[in-house]
Short mmCIF file of C-alpha atoms and ligand atoms in Angstrom, two decimals:
data_model
loop_
_atom_site.label_atom_id
_atom_site.label_comp_id
_atom_site.label_asym_id
_atom_site.label_seq_id
_atom_site.Cartn_x
_atom_site.Cartn_y
_atom_site.Cartn_z
CA MET A 1 122.46 44.43 122.27
CA ALA A 2 125.76 42.80 119.83
CA GLU A 3 128.46 44.31 119.54
CA THR A 4 128.66 47.56 117.53
CA ILE A 5 130.44 50.19 115.13
CA LEU A 6 129.68 54.04 115.68
CA VAL A 7 130.23 56.50 112.46
CA VAL A 8 130.97 59.90 113.46
CA ASN A 9 130.56 63.29 110.74
CA GLY A 10 132.17 66.32 112.76
CA GLY A 11 130.31 69.40 111.61
CA SER A 12 131.30 73.19 112.84
CA SER A 13 128.96 73.21 115.17
CA SER A 14 127.20 69.90 115.01
CA ILE A 15 127.75 66.23 114.99
CA LYS A 16 126.00 63.63 113.30
CA PHE A 17 126.19 60.01 114.26
CA GLU A 18 124.97 56.11 113.33
CA LEU A 19 125.79 53.14 115.12
CA PHE A 20 125.83 50.01 113.46
CA GLU A 21 124.99 46.28 115.39
CA ILE A 22 127.38 44.07 113.48
CA ASP A 23 124.99 41.12 112.81
CA HIS A 24 126.47 37.43 113.83
CA GLY A 25 130.24 38.59 113.19
CA ASP A 26 129.57 40.14 109.11
CA ALA A 27 126.64 42.09 108.62
CA LEU A 28 125.97 45.50 109.72
CA LYS A 29 122.32 46.83 110.94
CA ARG A 30 121.61 50.01 111.88
CA VAL A 31 120.27 50.89 115.18
CA LEU A 32 120.16 54.02 115.82
CA ARG A 33 121.07 57.88 114.21
CA GLY A 34 121.82 60.73 115.65
CA GLN A 35 122.78 64.56 116.23
CA ILE A 36 124.36 66.80 118.64
CA GLU A 37 123.39 69.79 117.20
CA GLY A 38 124.02 73.84 119.14
CA ILE A 39 127.43 73.38 120.50
CA GLY A 40 127.95 76.86 121.23
CA THR A 41 124.04 78.29 121.15
CA HIS A 42 121.79 75.82 122.39
CA PRO A 43 123.26 72.14 123.03
CA ARG A 44 120.64 69.14 121.69
CA LEU A 45 120.81 65.47 121.67
CA ILE A 46 118.26 63.68 119.51
CA VAL A 47 118.44 60.42 118.61
CA LYS A 48 116.19 58.14 116.83
CA ASP A 49 115.91 54.21 116.60
CA ALA A 50 115.36 51.94 112.86
CA ASN A 51 111.90 52.49 112.97
CA GLY A 52 112.67 56.16 113.52
CA ALA A 53 111.60 56.26 116.69
CA VAL A 54 112.89 58.98 119.21
CA ALA A 55 115.12 57.37 121.36
CA ILE A 56 116.34 60.59 123.02
CA ASP A 57 115.58 64.38 123.05
CA GLN A 58 117.51 66.31 125.33
CA THR A 59 118.69 70.02 125.62
CA TRP A 60 121.00 71.69 128.37
CA SER A 61 122.41 74.84 128.83
CA ILE A 62 125.62 76.55 127.89
CA ASP A 63 126.60 75.82 131.36
CA GLU A 64 126.19 72.50 131.74
CA VAL A 65 127.19 71.65 127.81
CA GLY A 66 129.94 74.43 126.99
CA GLU A 67 131.82 72.69 124.32
CA LEU A 68 132.17 69.90 122.27
CA HIS A 69 133.89 67.37 124.64
CA ASP A 70 131.31 68.23 127.06
CA ALA A 71 128.98 67.61 123.78
CA LEU A 72 130.39 63.99 123.38
CA ASP A 73 130.36 63.05 127.57
CA LYS A 74 126.80 62.96 127.14
CA LEU A 75 126.74 61.00 124.02
CA VAL A 76 129.10 58.39 125.51
CA ILE A 77 126.56 58.82 128.67
CA PHE A 78 123.63 57.60 126.33
CA LEU A 79 125.39 55.47 124.65
CA LEU A 80 126.20 53.30 127.72
CA ASP A 81 122.96 54.09 129.28
CA PHE A 82 120.48 52.47 125.88
CA VAL A 83 123.38 49.73 124.44
CA GLY A 84 124.67 48.60 127.59
CA GLU A 85 128.65 49.30 126.05
CA LEU A 86 130.61 51.14 124.23
CA PRO A 87 131.08 50.28 120.34
CA ILE A 88 133.56 48.46 119.43
CA ALA A 89 135.34 50.79 117.09
CA ILE A 90 134.84 53.99 115.76
CA GLY A 91 134.74 54.88 112.03
CA HIS A 92 135.09 59.05 111.11
CA ARG A 93 134.49 60.94 107.96
CA VAL A 94 137.33 62.63 107.63
CA VAL A 95 136.78 65.36 104.77
CA HIS A 96 140.86 65.62 103.67
CA GLY A 97 143.18 62.64 102.89
CA GLY A 98 145.22 65.27 101.22
CA PRO A 99 147.49 63.27 98.42
CA ASP A 100 148.64 60.09 100.11
CA PHE A 101 145.40 58.18 102.35
CA VAL A 102 144.23 56.22 99.36
CA GLU A 103 141.94 53.96 101.84
CA PRO A 104 140.70 54.23 105.54
CA THR A 105 143.35 54.31 107.91
CA VAL A 106 143.34 53.31 111.18
CA VAL A 107 144.19 56.35 114.03
CA THR A 108 147.54 56.83 115.50
CA PRO A 109 148.66 59.87 117.17
CA GLU A 110 150.94 60.28 114.15
CA LEU A 111 148.30 60.36 111.91
CA VAL A 112 146.33 62.42 113.65
CA LYS A 113 149.45 65.09 113.48
CA ARG A 114 149.80 64.43 109.44
CA LEU A 115 145.89 65.44 108.68
CA GLU A 116 146.43 68.02 110.56
CA HIS A 117 148.61 69.47 107.28
CA PHE A 118 145.66 69.22 105.12
CA ILE A 119 143.87 71.97 107.49
CA PRO A 120 144.51 74.82 104.92
CA LEU A 121 143.34 72.72 102.55
CA ALA A 122 139.59 72.28 103.39
CA PRO A 123 139.40 74.97 106.80
CA LEU A 124 135.66 74.55 107.39
CA HIS A 125 135.74 71.00 107.77
CA GLN A 126 139.00 69.26 108.53
CA PRO A 127 139.15 71.09 111.89
CA ASN A 128 135.98 69.86 113.16
CA ASN A 129 136.62 66.10 111.80
CA LEU A 130 139.33 65.74 113.59
CA GLU A 131 138.07 66.71 116.69
CA PRO A 132 136.17 64.69 118.03
CA ILE A 133 139.11 62.10 116.86
CA ARG A 134 140.85 63.69 119.28
CA PHE A 135 138.06 63.41 122.07
CA VAL A 136 137.94 59.96 121.56
CA MET A 137 142.28 59.25 122.15
CA THR A 138 142.01 61.22 125.41
CA ARG A 139 138.93 59.76 126.49
CA HIS A 140 139.06 55.78 125.46
CA PRO A 141 142.55 55.73 124.14
CA HIS A 142 141.91 51.88 123.94
CA LEU A 143 139.39 52.02 121.70
CA LEU A 144 139.73 51.63 117.81
CA GLN A 145 139.27 54.00 115.39
CA VAL A 146 138.88 54.16 111.83
CA ALA A 147 139.69 57.62 109.50
CA CYS A 148 137.41 57.37 105.78
CA PHE A 149 138.62 60.00 103.69
CA ASP A 150 136.45 62.02 100.93
CA THR A 151 139.14 62.00 99.42
CA ALA A 152 141.04 58.54 99.23
CA PHE A 153 138.19 56.95 96.13
CA HIS A 154 139.26 60.14 93.70
CA ARG A 155 143.40 59.01 94.40
CA GLY A 156 143.93 56.86 91.19
CA HIS A 157 143.06 59.41 88.81
CA PRO A 158 145.33 59.18 85.60
CA GLU A 159 147.63 62.52 85.84
CA VAL A 160 145.80 64.44 83.50
CA ALA A 161 142.95 64.79 85.87
CA ASP A 162 144.65 64.97 88.66
CA ARG A 163 146.80 67.90 87.57
CA TYR A 164 146.49 71.72 87.23
CA ALA A 165 148.51 73.35 84.50
CA ILE A 166 150.54 75.32 87.08
CA PRO A 167 154.22 74.80 88.38
CA GLU A 168 155.43 71.58 89.36
CA ASN A 169 156.26 72.78 92.83
CA LEU A 170 152.78 73.56 93.79
CA TYR A 171 151.49 70.43 92.70
CA VAL A 172 154.30 68.47 95.00
CA GLU A 173 153.14 70.52 98.38
CA GLY A 174 149.64 69.47 97.33
CA VAL A 175 147.47 71.86 94.52
CA ARG A 176 146.33 68.78 93.20
CA ARG A 177 142.44 68.27 91.50
CA TYR A 178 141.29 65.35 94.72
CA GLY A 179 137.94 65.21 94.06
CA PHE A 180 135.58 64.74 97.63
CA HIS A 181 131.93 63.01 97.57
CA GLY A 182 134.18 59.73 97.53
CA LEU A 183 132.43 57.66 100.47
CA SER A 184 129.41 58.00 98.30
CA TYR A 185 130.75 57.42 95.30
CA GLU A 186 132.17 53.96 97.10
CA TYR A 187 128.43 52.98 98.54
CA ILE A 188 127.45 53.21 94.73
CA ALA A 189 129.40 51.86 92.43
CA GLN A 190 128.72 48.33 95.22
CA ARG A 191 125.20 48.96 94.99
CA LEU A 192 125.90 49.14 90.83
CA ARG A 193 126.86 45.80 91.28
CA ASP A 194 123.11 44.47 92.79
CA VAL A 195 121.27 46.85 91.45
CA ALA A 196 122.95 46.57 87.84
CA PRO A 197 125.43 43.81 87.50
CA ASP A 198 125.78 44.00 83.61
CA ILE A 199 126.79 47.63 84.12
CA ALA A 200 128.71 47.75 87.21
CA ASP A 201 132.43 47.21 85.20
CA GLY A 202 131.41 49.53 82.60
CA ARG A 203 131.69 53.27 82.06
CA VAL A 204 129.20 54.99 84.82
CA VAL A 205 128.86 58.69 85.66
CA ILE A 206 127.53 59.70 89.08
CA ALA A 207 125.95 62.66 89.77
CA HIS A 208 125.92 63.72 93.61
CA LEU A 209 123.62 66.79 93.90
CA GLY A 210 122.58 67.35 97.89
CA ASN A 211 123.65 70.59 99.19
CA GLY A 212 126.71 70.22 98.12
CA ALA A 213 127.22 68.35 94.61
CA SER A 214 129.91 66.65 92.82
CA MET A 215 129.72 63.83 89.90
CA CYS A 216 131.77 61.42 88.87
CA ALA A 217 133.59 59.54 86.47
CA LEU A 218 133.69 55.65 86.71
CA SER A 219 134.94 53.19 84.76
CA ALA A 220 134.86 49.63 85.76
CA GLY A 221 133.63 51.16 88.96
CA LYS A 222 136.45 53.07 89.62
CA SER A 223 136.54 56.83 90.13
CA ILE A 224 138.71 58.16 86.76
CA ASP A 225 137.46 61.76 87.22
CA SER A 226 135.63 64.14 89.64
CA SER A 227 134.00 67.86 89.07
CA MET A 228 135.49 69.19 92.96
CA GLY A 229 138.94 69.64 92.46
CA PHE A 230 141.74 71.18 95.19
CA THR A 231 138.74 72.26 97.19
CA ALA A 232 134.54 71.15 97.19
CA LEU A 233 134.48 74.96 95.43
CA ASP A 234 134.73 73.37 91.97
CA GLY A 235 132.58 71.42 89.46
CA LEU A 236 128.59 71.71 89.58
CA PRO A 237 126.83 74.90 91.40
CA MET A 238 125.37 74.43 95.01
CA GLY A 239 123.15 75.28 97.48
CA THR A 240 125.17 78.11 98.07
CA ARG A 241 128.50 77.61 96.12
CA PRO A 242 129.31 78.81 92.45
CA GLY A 243 131.08 75.82 91.33
CA GLN A 244 133.28 76.51 88.31
CA LEU A 245 134.53 79.77 88.24
CA ASP A 246 137.17 82.06 86.07
CA PRO A 247 139.94 82.44 89.29
CA GLY A 248 139.62 85.69 87.18
CA ILE A 249 136.83 86.85 89.41
CA VAL A 250 138.25 86.11 92.55
CA LEU A 251 141.46 88.22 91.59
CA TYR A 252 138.61 90.96 90.14
CA LEU A 253 137.33 90.78 94.14
CA LEU A 254 140.77 91.52 95.58
CA SER A 255 141.37 94.08 93.56
CA GLU A 256 138.82 95.58 91.92
CA LYS A 257 136.46 95.11 94.94
CA GLY A 258 139.09 95.49 97.72
CA MET A 259 137.71 92.29 99.43
CA GLY A 260 139.78 90.14 101.72
CA GLY A 261 140.39 86.43 101.99
CA LYS A 262 137.97 85.94 104.61
CA GLU A 263 135.29 87.92 103.17
CA ILE A 264 135.82 86.45 99.37
CA GLU A 265 135.79 82.37 101.33
CA HIS A 266 132.21 83.54 102.85
CA LEU A 267 131.05 84.97 99.68
CA LEU A 268 131.82 81.56 97.89
CA TYR A 269 130.84 78.98 100.70
CA HIS A 270 127.59 80.87 101.39
CA ASP A 271 126.06 82.83 99.21
CA CYS A 272 126.36 81.91 95.50
CA GLY A 273 125.52 78.76 93.62
CA LEU A 274 121.71 78.53 93.78
CA LYS A 275 120.71 81.47 96.52
CA GLY A 276 122.62 83.74 94.49
CA LEU A 277 121.57 82.84 91.58
CA SER A 278 117.99 82.93 92.19
CA GLY A 279 118.16 85.09 95.00
CA ILE A 280 115.79 83.33 96.58
CA SER A 281 116.87 80.19 98.08
CA ASN A 282 119.58 77.46 98.51
CA ASP A 283 116.71 74.54 98.49
CA VAL A 284 115.46 73.46 95.07
CA ARG A 285 112.21 72.65 96.69
CA ASP A 286 111.92 76.29 96.87
CA LEU A 287 112.78 77.07 93.73
CA LEU A 288 110.65 74.21 91.96
CA THR A 289 107.54 75.67 93.50
CA SER A 290 108.52 79.59 93.08
CA THR A 291 107.06 81.12 89.98
CA ASP A 292 109.73 83.74 90.05
CA PRO A 293 111.58 83.22 86.42
CA LYS A 294 115.25 83.83 88.80
CA ALA A 295 113.92 80.36 90.24
CA LYS A 296 114.17 79.06 87.06
CA LEU A 297 117.22 80.64 86.04
CA ALA A 298 118.88 79.20 88.98
CA LEU A 299 117.13 75.57 87.91
CA ASP A 300 118.50 75.67 84.12
CA TYR A 301 121.84 76.58 84.63
CA LEU A 302 121.63 73.74 87.61
CA ALA A 303 120.70 71.34 84.90
CA TYR A 304 122.46 72.76 82.07
CA HIS A 305 125.59 72.08 84.13
CA ILE A 306 125.04 68.59 85.26
CA ALA A 307 124.45 67.76 81.44
CA THR A 308 127.30 69.45 80.16
CA VAL A 309 130.01 67.39 82.61
CA ALA A 310 128.07 64.50 82.23
CA GLY A 311 129.64 65.36 78.40
CA MET A 312 132.36 66.14 79.60
CA PHE A 313 132.98 62.62 81.54
CA THR A 314 131.60 60.79 78.36
CA ALA A 315 134.80 62.08 76.44
CA ALA A 316 136.84 61.37 79.74
CA LEU A 317 135.20 57.28 79.88
CA GLY A 318 135.29 57.12 75.89
CA GLY A 319 132.00 56.44 75.99
CA ILE A 320 129.05 55.74 78.64
CA ASP A 321 126.33 53.46 79.42
CA ALA A 322 125.05 54.47 82.98
CA LEU A 323 123.99 57.82 84.40
CA VAL A 324 123.27 57.53 87.87
CA PHE A 325 121.64 60.54 90.15
CA THR A 326 122.02 60.60 94.19
CA ALA A 327 121.57 62.87 96.94
CA GLY A 328 119.36 64.63 98.55
CA ILE A 329 117.92 66.18 95.10
CA GLY A 330 119.10 63.85 92.72
CA GLU A 331 116.97 61.04 94.68
CA ASN A 332 114.33 63.19 95.07
CA ALA A 333 113.77 65.80 92.20
CA PRO A 334 112.25 64.28 88.96
CA ALA A 335 112.10 67.48 87.47
CA VAL A 336 115.72 67.97 87.85
CA ARG A 337 116.29 64.67 86.59
CA GLN A 338 113.86 65.62 83.60
CA ALA A 339 115.57 68.38 82.92
CA VAL A 340 118.63 66.53 82.73
CA ALA A 341 118.07 64.36 80.81
CA ASN A 342 115.87 66.75 78.25
CA ARG A 343 119.85 68.11 77.01
CA LEU A 344 121.43 64.48 77.25
CA SER A 345 119.00 62.73 74.46
CA TRP A 346 121.17 63.32 71.88
CA PHE A 347 123.25 60.44 73.77
CA GLY A 348 120.58 57.68 73.93
CA LEU A 349 119.48 58.60 77.32
CA GLU A 350 115.72 58.36 77.48
CA LEU A 351 113.38 58.97 80.79
CA CYS A 352 110.63 56.39 81.53
CA GLU A 353 108.18 59.53 82.77
CA ASN A 354 105.89 56.90 85.46
CA ALA A 355 109.69 55.89 86.73
CA ASN A 356 110.70 59.17 87.32
CA ALA A 357 107.97 60.45 89.41
CA LYS A 358 108.35 57.88 91.19
CA ASN A 359 111.57 58.14 92.10
CA GLU A 360 112.38 53.82 90.98
CA ILE A 361 115.73 52.77 91.18
CA ARG A 362 115.81 52.41 87.18
CA ILE A 363 114.43 55.68 85.52
CA SER A 364 115.56 54.85 81.68
CA ARG A 365 113.68 53.77 79.22
CA GLU A 366 113.16 50.07 77.78
CA GLY A 367 115.48 50.40 74.64
CA SER A 368 117.16 53.03 76.32
CA ARG A 369 121.38 53.46 75.26
CA VAL A 370 122.20 55.10 77.93
CA SER A 371 120.12 53.37 81.33
CA CYS A 372 119.67 55.00 84.08
CA PHE A 373 119.00 55.17 87.65
CA VAL A 374 118.09 56.48 90.97
CA ILE A 375 120.15 55.21 93.50
CA PRO A 376 119.42 56.40 97.95
CA THR A 377 123.89 56.91 98.64
CA ASP A 378 125.19 56.08 102.12
CA GLU A 379 127.99 57.22 103.22
CA GLU A 380 127.77 56.48 107.41
CA LEU A 381 126.78 52.57 105.44
CA MET A 382 130.20 53.15 103.86
CA ILE A 383 132.14 54.04 107.00
CA ALA A 384 131.38 51.07 108.69
CA ARG A 385 131.89 49.00 105.98
CA HIS A 386 135.52 50.17 106.14
CA THR A 387 135.56 49.57 109.64
CA LEU A 388 134.45 46.21 110.05
CA ARG A 389 136.82 45.14 107.08
CA ILE A 390 139.51 47.14 109.19
CA LEU A 391 138.49 45.11 112.60
CA GLN A 392 138.60 41.73 110.71
CA ARG A 393 141.55 42.34 109.40
CA GLN A 394 143.29 43.15 112.46
CA ALA A 395 141.57 40.04 113.97
CA GLY A 396 142.51 37.68 111.18
CA GLY A 397 138.72 36.40 110.13
CA VAL A 398 136.42 37.01 107.29
CA ILE A 399 137.72 39.90 104.23
CA GLU A 400 134.75 41.45 103.36
CA GLU A 401 131.16 42.43 104.80
CA LYS A 402 128.21 39.91 103.89
CA GLN A 403 126.25 42.42 102.22
CA ALA A 404 122.33 42.11 102.33
P1 AMP B 501 121.73 66.52 100.85
O1 AMP B 501 122.77 67.61 100.73
O2 AMP B 501 121.80 65.36 100.66
O3 AMP B 501 120.94 65.99 102.01
O4 AMP B 501 120.25 67.20 100.47
C1 AMP B 501 120.12 68.73 100.84
C2 AMP B 501 119.35 69.21 99.56
O5 AMP B 501 118.75 68.54 98.70
C3 AMP B 501 118.59 70.38 100.18
O6 AMP B 501 118.97 71.45 100.69
C4 AMP B 501 116.87 69.89 98.54
O7 AMP B 501 117.67 71.19 97.83
C5 AMP B 501 117.49 68.83 98.35
N1 AMP B 501 116.33 68.57 98.57
C6 AMP B 501 115.72 67.48 99.62
N2 AMP B 501 114.80 66.78 99.01
C7 AMP B 501 113.73 66.82 97.33
C8 AMP B 501 113.15 66.91 97.73
N3 AMP B 501 112.26 66.07 97.93
N4 AMP B 501 112.57 67.36 96.03
C9 AMP B 501 113.29 68.52 95.68
N5 AMP B 501 114.86 68.93 96.32
C10 AMP B 501 115.43 68.47 97.97
#
């Protein structure tokens, strides 16, 4: 096999990864995707090839694979066996790059130390993102590692979108509106150049609607605002997170309900959003098939907030040329897209019912003043592209991946 790049997305009890072959030195071909799950409970490595065929599905006892590094050792053994050699570089998704990291960065021990400072800003994600990086630094110190940040794409926001109306000292120490899902938005901004080159340089609002959900305002391909802020709790209602919330509610929970910080954190990350509102499920598929009025309320709430953020971003952009839907809900739920579009007919968005039902790429009706697209996101390919670009820069060679 040609040289490969491994993309790693480390979570709390699982690690997702994808392997890309570098085809002819400058194009990326996905060859494997898989995950290590059940770390600490029932460790399992499952990997599928590019056609979806299972390449390995193996479980271990907790005595054999007790810790994350044991699981990563097993992944290395599998890669050596399947590919014949280790990847030439690893690209990692790192949720928080703080105020300073505006682009993917080569991992060094100093970088890891700096990224550790942002753990309090993303306590649920940052430690899990850093652990595989430390493992590779220790076990395979010569392997090039690249940290790709979910915040980086948003670092160019104008000050009015980057700040909260709070005292300066809090801003200086890092309390600002970072925005997340940046790798997804960057990928969509690049895809738009192929899908709708006439619009890619215009005013675009993207709705990344997955289990975590946010929106981004793009001006000429650059992010100028995001619905997520200091943490990934703000903005749209999500599967289990509330989205926009009056901070007075947190004060109420503290002073009147006697709840502690950890309890409130658990409530906000795990029991709110569509799950809390419906009392049924965090999954839009369950809500769409339910006849319970509370399921309808949760879906209405979701569509209402997507539409109102689209309105807000239309003001931020001084108009709108296109709305793009992406991620699990955005790519697969025509009913949600239609409900949003119904609320946005005032700015001239009209969907083609047939194209929307089929999840086609362009779902706006011919003649709709605002265009509407469904573009599947690919954060892993974005990370692989960044890693390849850094490899090429280091080799002093070609700068950009040749896109298919
Ligand atoms: P993601 O985080 O992008 O993987 O998206 C996961 C979410 O997408 C799930 O929790 C579901 O709510 C939603 N989803 C996935 N498939 C569908 C579908 N066919 N229809 C509606 N929602 C879906």
